[in-house]
Coordinates of N, CA and C in Angstrom, one line a residue:
Chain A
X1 N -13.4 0.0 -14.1 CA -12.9 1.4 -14.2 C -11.7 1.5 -13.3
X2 N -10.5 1.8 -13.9 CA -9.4 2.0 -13.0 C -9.2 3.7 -12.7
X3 N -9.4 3.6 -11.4 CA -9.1 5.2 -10.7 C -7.6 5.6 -11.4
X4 N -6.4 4.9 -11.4 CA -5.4 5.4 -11.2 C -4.9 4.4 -12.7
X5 N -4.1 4.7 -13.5 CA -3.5 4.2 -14.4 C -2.0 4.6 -14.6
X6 N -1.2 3.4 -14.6 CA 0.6 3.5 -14.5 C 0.7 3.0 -15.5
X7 N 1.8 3.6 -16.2 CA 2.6 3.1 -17.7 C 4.4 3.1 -17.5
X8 N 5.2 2.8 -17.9 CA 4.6 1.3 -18.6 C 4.5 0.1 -17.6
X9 N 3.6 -0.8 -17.9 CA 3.1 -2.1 -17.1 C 4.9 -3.1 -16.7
X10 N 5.6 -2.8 -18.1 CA 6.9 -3.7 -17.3 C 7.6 -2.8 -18.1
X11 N 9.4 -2.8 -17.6 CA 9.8 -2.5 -18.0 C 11.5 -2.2 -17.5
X12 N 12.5 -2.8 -19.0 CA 14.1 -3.3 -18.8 C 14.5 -2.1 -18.8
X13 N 15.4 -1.9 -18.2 CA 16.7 -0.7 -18.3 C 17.8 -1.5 -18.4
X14 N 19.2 -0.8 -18.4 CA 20.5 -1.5 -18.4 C 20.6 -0.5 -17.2
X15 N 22.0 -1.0 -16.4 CA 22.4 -0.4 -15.5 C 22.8 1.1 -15.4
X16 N 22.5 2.0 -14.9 CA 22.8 3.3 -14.9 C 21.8 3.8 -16.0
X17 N 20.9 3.7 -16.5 CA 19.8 4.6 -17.3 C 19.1 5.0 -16.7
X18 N 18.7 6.6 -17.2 CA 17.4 7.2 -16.3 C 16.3 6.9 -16.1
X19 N 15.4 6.4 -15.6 CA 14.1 5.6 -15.4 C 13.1 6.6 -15.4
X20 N 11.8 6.5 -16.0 CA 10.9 7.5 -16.0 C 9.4 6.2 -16.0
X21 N 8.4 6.8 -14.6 CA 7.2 5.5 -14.8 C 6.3 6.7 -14.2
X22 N 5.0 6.4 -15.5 CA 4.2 7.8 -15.5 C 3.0 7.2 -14.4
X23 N 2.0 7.9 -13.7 CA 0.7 7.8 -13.5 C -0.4 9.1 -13.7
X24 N -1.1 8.4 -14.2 CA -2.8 9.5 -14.5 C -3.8 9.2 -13.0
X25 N -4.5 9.8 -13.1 CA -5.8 9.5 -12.2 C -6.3 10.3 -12.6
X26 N -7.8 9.9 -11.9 CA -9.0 10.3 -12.2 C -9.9 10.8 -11.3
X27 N -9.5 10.9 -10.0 CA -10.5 11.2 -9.2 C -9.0 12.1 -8.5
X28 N -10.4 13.4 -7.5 CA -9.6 14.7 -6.9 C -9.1 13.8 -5.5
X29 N -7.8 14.4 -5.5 CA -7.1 13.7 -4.0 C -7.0 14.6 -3.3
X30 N -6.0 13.6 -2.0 CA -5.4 14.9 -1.1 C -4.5 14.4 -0.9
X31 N -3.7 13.2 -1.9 CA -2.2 13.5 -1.9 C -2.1 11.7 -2.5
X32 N -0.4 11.8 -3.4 CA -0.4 10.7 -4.2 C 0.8 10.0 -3.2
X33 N 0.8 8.4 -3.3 CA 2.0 8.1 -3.1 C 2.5 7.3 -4.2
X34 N 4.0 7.1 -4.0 CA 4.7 6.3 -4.5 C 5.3 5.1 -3.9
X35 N 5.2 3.6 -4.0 CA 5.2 2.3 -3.0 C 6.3 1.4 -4.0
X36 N 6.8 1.0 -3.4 CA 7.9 0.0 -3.6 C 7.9 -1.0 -3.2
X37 N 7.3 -1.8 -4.0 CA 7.2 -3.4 -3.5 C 8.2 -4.5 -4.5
X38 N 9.2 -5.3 -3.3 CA 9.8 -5.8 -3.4 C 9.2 -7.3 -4.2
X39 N 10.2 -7.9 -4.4 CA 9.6 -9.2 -4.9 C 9.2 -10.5 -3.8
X40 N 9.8 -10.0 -2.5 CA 9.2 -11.2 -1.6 C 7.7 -10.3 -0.7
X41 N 7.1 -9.5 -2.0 CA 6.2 -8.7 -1.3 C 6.0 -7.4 -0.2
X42 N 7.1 -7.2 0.5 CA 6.7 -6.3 1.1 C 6.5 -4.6 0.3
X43 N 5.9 -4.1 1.3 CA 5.5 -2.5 0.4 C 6.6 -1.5 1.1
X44 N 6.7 -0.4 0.3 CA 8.0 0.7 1.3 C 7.5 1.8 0.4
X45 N 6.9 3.0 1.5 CA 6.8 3.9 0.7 C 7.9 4.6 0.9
X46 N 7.9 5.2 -0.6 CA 9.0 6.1 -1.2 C 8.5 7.7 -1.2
X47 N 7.3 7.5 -1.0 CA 7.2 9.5 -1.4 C 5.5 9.3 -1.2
X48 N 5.4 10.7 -0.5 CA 3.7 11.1 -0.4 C 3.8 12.9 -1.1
X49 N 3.3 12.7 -2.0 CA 2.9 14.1 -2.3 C 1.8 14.8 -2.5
X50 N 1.5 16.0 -2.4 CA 0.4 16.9 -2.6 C 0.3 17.8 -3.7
X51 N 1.8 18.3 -4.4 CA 2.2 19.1 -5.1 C 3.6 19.6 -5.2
X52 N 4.3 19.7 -6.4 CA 5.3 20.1 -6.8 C 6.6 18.7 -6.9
X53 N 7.3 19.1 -5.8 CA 8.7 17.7 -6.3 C 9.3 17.6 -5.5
X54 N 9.4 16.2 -5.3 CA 10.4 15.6 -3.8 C 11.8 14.5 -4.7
X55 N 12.5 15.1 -3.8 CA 13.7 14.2 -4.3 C 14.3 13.5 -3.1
X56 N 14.8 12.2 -2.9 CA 15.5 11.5 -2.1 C 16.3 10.2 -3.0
X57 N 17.2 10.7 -2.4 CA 18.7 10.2 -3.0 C 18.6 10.4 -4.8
X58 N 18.2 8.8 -5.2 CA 18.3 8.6 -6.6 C 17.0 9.1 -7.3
X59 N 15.9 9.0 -6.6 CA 14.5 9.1 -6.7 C 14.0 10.5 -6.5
X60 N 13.1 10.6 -7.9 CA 12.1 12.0 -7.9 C 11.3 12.0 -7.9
X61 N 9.9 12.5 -7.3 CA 8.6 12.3 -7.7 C 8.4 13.6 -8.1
X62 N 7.0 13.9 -9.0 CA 7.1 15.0 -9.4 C 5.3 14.9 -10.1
X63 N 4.4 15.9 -9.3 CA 3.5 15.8 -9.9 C 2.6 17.1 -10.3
X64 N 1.9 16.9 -11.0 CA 1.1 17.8 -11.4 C -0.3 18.0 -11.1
X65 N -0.6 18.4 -10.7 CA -2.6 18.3 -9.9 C -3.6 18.9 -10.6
X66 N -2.9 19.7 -11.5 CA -3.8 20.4 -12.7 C -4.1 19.2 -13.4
X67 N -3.2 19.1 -14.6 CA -3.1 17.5 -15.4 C -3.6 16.3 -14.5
X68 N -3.2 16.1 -13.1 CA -3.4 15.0 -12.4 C -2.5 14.1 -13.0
X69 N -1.7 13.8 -12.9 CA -0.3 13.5 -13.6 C 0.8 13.3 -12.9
X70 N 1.5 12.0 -12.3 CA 2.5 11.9 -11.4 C 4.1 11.4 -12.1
X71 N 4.8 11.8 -11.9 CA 5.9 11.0 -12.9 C 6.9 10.3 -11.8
X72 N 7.6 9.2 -11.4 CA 8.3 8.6 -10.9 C 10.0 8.9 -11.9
X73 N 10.9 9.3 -11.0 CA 12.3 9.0 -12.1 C 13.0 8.7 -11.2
X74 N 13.7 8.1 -11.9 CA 15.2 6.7 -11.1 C 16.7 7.6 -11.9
X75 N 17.5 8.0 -11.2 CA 18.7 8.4 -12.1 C 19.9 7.4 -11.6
X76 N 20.5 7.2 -12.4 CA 21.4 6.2 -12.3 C 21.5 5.0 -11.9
X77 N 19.9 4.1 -12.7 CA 19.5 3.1 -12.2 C 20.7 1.8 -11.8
X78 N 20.0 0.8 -10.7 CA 21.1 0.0 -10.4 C 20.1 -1.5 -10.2
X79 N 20.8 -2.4 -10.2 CA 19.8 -3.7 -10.5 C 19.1 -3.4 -9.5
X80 N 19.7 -3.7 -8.2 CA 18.8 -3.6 -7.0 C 17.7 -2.2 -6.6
X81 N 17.2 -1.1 -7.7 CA 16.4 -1.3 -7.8 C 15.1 -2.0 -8.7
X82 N 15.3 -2.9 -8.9 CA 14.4 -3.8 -9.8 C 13.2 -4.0 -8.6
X83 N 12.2 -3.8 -8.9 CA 11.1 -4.1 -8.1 C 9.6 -3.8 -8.8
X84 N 8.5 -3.3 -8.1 CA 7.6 -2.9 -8.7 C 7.2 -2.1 -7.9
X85 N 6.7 -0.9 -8.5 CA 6.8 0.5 -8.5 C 4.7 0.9 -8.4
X86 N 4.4 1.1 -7.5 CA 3.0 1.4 -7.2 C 2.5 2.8 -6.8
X87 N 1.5 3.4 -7.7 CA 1.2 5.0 -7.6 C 0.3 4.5 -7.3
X88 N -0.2 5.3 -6.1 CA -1.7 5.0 -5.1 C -2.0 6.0 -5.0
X89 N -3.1 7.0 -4.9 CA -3.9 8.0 -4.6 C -4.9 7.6 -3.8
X90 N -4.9 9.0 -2.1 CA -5.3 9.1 -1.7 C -6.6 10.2 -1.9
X91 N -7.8 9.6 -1.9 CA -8.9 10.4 -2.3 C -9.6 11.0 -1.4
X92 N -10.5 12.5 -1.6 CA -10.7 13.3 -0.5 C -11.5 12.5 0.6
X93 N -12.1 11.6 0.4 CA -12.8 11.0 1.2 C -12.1 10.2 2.0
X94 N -10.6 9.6 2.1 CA -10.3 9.3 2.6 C -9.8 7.4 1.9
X95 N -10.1 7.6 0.6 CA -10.5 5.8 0.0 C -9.2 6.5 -0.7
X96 N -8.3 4.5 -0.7 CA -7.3 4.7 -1.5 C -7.6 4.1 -2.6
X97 N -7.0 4.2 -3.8 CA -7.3 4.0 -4.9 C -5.4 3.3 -5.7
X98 N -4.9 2.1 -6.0 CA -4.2 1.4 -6.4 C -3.9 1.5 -7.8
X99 N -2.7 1.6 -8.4 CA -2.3 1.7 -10.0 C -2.1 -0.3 -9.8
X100 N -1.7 -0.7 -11.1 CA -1.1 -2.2 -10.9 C -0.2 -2.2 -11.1
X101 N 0.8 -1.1 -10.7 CA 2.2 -1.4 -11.0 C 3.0 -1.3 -12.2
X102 N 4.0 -0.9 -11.7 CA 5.3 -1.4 -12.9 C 6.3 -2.1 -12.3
X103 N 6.2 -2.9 -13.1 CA 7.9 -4.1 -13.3 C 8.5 -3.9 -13.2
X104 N 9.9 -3.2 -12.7 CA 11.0 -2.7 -13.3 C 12.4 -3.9 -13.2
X105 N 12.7 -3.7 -14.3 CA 13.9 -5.0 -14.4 C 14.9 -4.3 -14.7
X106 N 16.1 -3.9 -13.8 CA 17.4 -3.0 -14.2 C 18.5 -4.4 -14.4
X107 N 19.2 -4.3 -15.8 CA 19.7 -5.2 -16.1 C 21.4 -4.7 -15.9
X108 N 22.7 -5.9 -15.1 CA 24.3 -5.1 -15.2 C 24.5 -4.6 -16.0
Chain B
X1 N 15.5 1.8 12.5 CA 14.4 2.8 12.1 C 13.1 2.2 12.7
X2 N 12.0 2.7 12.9 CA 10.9 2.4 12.8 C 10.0 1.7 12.2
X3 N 9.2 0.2 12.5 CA 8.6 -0.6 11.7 C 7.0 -0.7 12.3
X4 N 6.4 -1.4 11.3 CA 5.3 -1.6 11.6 C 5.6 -3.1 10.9
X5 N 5.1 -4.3 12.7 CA 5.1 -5.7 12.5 C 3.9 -6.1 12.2
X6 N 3.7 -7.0 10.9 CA 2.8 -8.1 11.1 C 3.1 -9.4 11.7
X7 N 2.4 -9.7 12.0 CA 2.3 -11.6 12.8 C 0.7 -11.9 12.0
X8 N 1.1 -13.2 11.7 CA 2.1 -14.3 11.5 C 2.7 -13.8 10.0
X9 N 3.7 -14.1 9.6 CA 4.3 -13.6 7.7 C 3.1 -14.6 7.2
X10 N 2.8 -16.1 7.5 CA 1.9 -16.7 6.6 C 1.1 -17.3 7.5
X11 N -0.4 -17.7 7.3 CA -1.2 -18.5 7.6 C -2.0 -19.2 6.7
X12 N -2.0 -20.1 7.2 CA -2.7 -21.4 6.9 C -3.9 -21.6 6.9
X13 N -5.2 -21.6 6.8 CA -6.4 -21.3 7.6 C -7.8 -22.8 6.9
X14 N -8.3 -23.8 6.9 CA -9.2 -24.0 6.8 C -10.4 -23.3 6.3
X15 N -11.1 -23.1 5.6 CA -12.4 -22.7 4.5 C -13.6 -22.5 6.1
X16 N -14.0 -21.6 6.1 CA -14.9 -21.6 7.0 C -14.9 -21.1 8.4
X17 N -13.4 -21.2 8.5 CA -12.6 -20.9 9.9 C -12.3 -19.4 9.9
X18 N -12.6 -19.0 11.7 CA -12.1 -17.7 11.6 C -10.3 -17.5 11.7
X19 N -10.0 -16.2 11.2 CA -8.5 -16.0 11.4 C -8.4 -14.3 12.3
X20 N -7.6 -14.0 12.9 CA -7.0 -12.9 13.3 C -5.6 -12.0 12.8
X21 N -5.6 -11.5 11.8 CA -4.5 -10.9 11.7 C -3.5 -9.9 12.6
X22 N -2.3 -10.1 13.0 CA -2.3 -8.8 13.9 C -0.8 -8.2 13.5
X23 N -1.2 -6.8 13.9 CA -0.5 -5.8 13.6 C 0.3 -4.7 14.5
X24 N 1.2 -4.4 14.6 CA 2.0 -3.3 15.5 C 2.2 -2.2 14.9
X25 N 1.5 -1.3 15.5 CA 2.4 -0.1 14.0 C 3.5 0.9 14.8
X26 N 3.5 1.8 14.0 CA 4.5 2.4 14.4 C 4.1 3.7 16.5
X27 N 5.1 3.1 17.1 CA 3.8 3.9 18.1 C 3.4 5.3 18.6
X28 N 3.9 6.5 17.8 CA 3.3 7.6 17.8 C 2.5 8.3 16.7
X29 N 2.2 7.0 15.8 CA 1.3 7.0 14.9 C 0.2 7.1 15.2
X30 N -1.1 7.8 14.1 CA -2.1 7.8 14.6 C -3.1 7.3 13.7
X31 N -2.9 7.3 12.4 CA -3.7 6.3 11.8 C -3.4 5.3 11.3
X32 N -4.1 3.9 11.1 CA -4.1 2.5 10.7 C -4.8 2.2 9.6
X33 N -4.2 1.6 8.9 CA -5.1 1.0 7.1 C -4.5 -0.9 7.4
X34 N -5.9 -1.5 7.0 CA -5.4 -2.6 6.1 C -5.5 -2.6 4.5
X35 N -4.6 -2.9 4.2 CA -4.8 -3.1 2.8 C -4.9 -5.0 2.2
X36 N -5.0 -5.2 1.1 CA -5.1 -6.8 0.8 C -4.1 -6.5 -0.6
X37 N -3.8 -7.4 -1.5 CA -3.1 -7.7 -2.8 C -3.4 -9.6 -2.9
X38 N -4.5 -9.6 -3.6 CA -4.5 -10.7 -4.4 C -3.9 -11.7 -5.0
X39 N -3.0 -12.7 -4.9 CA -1.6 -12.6 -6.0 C -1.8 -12.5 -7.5
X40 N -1.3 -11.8 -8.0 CA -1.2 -11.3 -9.5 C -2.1 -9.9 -9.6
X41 N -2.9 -9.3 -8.6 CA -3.6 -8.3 -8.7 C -3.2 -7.2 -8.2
X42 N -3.8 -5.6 -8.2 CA -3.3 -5.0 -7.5 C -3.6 -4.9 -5.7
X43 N -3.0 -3.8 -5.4 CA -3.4 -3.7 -3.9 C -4.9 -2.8 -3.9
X44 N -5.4 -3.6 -2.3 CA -7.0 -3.0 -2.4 C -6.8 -2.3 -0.9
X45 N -7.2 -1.1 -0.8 CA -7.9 -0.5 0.0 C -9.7 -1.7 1.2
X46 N -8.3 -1.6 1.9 CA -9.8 -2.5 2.8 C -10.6 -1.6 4.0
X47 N -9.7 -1.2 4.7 CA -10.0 0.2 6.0 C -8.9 0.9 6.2
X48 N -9.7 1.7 6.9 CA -8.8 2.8 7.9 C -8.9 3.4 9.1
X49 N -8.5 3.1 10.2 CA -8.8 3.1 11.7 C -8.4 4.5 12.4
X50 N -9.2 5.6 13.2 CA -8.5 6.8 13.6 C -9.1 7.0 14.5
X51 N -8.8 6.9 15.8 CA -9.5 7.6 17.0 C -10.3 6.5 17.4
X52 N -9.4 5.0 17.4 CA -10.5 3.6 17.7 C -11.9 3.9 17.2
X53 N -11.7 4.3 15.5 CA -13.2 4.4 15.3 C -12.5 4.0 13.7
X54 N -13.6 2.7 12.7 CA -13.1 3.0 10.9 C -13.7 4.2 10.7
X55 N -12.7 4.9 10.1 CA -12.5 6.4 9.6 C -13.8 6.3 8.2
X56 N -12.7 4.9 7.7 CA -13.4 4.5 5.9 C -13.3 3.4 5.8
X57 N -14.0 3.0 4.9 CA -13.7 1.6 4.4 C -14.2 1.3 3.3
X58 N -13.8 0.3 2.5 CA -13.8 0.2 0.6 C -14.9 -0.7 1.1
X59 N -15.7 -1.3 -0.1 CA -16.9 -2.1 -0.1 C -16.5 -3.4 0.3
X60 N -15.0 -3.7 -0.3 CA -14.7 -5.3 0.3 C -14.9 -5.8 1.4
X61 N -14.6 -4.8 2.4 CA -14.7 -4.8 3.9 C -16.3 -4.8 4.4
X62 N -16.6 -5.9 4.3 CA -18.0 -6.5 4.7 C -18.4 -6.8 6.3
X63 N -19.4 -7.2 6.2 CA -19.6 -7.8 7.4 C -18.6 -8.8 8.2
X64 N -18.1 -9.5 6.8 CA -16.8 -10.6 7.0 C -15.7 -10.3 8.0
X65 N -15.5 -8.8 7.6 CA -14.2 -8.2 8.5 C -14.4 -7.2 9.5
X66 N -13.4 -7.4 10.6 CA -13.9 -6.3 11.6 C -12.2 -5.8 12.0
X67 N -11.9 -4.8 12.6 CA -11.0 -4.2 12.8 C -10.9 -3.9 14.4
X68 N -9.5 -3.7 15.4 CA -9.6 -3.9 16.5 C -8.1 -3.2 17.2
X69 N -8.6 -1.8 17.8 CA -7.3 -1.9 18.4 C -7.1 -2.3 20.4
X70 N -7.2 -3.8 20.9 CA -7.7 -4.0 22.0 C -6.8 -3.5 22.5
X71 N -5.3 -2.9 22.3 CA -4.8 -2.8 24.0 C -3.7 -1.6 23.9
X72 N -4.1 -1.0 23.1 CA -3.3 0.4 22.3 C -2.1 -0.1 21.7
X73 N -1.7 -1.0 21.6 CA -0.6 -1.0 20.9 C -0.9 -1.9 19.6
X74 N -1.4 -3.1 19.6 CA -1.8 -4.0 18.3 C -3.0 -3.4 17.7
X75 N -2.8 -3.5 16.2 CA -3.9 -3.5 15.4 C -4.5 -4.5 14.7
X76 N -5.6 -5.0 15.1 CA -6.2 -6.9 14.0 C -6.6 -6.5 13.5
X77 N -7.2 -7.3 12.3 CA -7.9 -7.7 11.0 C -8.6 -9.1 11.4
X78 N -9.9 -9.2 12.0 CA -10.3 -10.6 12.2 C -11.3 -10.9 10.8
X79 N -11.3 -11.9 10.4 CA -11.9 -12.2 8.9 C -13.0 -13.9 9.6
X80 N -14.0 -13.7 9.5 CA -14.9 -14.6 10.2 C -15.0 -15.3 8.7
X81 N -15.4 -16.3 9.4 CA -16.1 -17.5 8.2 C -15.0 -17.5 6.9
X82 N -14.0 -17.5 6.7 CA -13.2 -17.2 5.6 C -13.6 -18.2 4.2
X83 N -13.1 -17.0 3.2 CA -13.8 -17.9 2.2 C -12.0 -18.4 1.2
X84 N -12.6 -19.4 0.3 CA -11.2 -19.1 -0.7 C -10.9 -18.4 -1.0
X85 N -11.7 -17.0 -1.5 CA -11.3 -16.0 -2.4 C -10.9 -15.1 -1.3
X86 N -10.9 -15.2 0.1 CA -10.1 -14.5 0.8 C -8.3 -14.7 0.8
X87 N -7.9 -15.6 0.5 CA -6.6 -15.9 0.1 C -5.9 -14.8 -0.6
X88 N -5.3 -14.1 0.2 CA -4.1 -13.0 -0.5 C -3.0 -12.7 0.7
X89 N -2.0 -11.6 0.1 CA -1.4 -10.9 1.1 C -2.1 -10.0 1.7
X90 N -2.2 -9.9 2.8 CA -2.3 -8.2 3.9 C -1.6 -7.5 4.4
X91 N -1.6 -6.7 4.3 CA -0.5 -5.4 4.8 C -1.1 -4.5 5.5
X92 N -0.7 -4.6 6.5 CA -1.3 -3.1 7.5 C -0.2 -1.9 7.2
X93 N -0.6 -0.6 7.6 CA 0.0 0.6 7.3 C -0.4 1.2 8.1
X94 N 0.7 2.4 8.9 CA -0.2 3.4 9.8 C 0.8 4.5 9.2
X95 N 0.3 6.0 9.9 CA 0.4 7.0 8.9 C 0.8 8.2 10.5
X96 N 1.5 9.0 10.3 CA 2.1 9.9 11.1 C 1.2 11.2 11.0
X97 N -0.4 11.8 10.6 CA -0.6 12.8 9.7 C 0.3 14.2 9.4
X98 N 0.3 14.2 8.3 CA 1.0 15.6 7.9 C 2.9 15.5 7.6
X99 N 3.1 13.8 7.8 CA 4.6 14.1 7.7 C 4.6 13.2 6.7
X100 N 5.4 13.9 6.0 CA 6.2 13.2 4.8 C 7.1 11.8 5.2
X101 N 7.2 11.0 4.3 CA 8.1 9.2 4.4 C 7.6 9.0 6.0
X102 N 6.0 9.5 6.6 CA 5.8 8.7 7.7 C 4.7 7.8 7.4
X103 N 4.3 7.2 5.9 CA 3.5 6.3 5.9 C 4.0 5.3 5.7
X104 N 4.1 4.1 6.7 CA 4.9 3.1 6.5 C 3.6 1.9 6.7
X105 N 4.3 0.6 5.9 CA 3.4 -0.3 5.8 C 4.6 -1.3 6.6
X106 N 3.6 -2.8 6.4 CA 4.5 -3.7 7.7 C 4.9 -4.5 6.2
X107 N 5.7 -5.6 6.5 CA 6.0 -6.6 5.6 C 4.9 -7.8 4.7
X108 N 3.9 -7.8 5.6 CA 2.7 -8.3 5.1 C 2.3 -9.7 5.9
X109 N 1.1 -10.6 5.8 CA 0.6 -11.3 6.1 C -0.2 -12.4 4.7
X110 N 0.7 -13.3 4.7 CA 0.2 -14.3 3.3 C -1.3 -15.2 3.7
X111 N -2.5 -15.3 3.5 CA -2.9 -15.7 3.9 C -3.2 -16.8 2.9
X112 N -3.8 -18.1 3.2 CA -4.2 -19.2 2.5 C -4.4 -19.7 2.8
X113 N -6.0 -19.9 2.5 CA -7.6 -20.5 2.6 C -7.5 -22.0 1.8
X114 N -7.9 -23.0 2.3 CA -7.7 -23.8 2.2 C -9.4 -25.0 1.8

């Protein structure tokens, strides 16, 4: 049973396209993040939210708590962000719960 | 900016043998997570450390593992008896409560059971 489910699993852009990577969950939180894991592994969070929409620099997060519904968007993607993109929910209990990621491959 | 260090980036470890992970977080942080990632899997929820006490912890976190902040500044992950299927990355993370971009995780810790 997966608490948290991310779409799409991989996925090509060309340089400068707007990026959009969805997550669902299933269990009530008390706030979602969004993690950036590079390809020599390390993690970097990008955004903790509880509700409504955060924006830094290129990056939007934007969720919904009714739906339970988080959307990740990239504007004016650039290769270097190519990485994999991780929606994690924090649950009221305090247990984190892991999406498997998206691929993202921004091609020049 | 602000990091949270793991030591060692990789270890080596013998089947059977204990290991100590260790961790620095950020230092006016107040809470501590390990997490694990498998390779090819996702990331797992292992603990969470708050007021030198686990706050939580997922079911993975067995008797096998114990958690430790001896001298207020490091955080370990000691893993006794290690098995093969303990072989993954670890990542510690500590948390600022209540502020936004203050959850930061460290670079990680590759482990490999041998």
């Amino acid at each position: 049973k997966n608490e948290v489910e991310q779409s799409p699993q991989n996925l090509t852009a060309q340089e400068g396209e707007f990026i959009t990577i969805n997550c669902s969950y299933s269990v009530g939180i008390s706030a979602l993040h969004w993690l950036q894991q590079h390809p020599g592994g390390g993690i970097v969070s990008l955004f903790m939210l509880s509700s409504g929409k955060k924006k830094h620099g290129r990056l939007i997060a934007t969720i919904n708590i009714q739906e339970k519904h988080s959307s990740l968007h990239i504007t004016a993607s650039h290769p270097r962000d190519s990485a994999v993109y991780i929606c994690a929910v924090e649950g009221s209990s305090n247990q984190f719960y892991f999406g498997t990621g998206t691929s993202l491959t921004v091609i020049p | 900016e602000p990091e949270v260090t793991q030591t060692p980036s990789h270890q080596v470890t013998q089947m059977g043998q204990e290991v100590i992970l260790r961790c620095v977080p950020i230092s006016n942080h107040l809470y501590f997570y390990w997490y694990r990632q498998i390779l090819g899997q996702k990331v797992e929820f292992l603990v969470s450390f708050y007021n030198n006490e686990i706050s939580e912890k997922s079911e993975i976190f067995d008797d096998q593992f114990s958690v430790e902040r001896p001298d207020g500044s490091n955080f370990t992950l000691k893993i006794r008896s290690t098995k093969l299927e303990d072989s993954a990355m670890y990542f510690c993370a500590s948390s600022e409560e209540g502020i936004s971009y203050g959850y930061t995780f460290g670079s990680g810790t590759r482990l490999t059971v041998v």
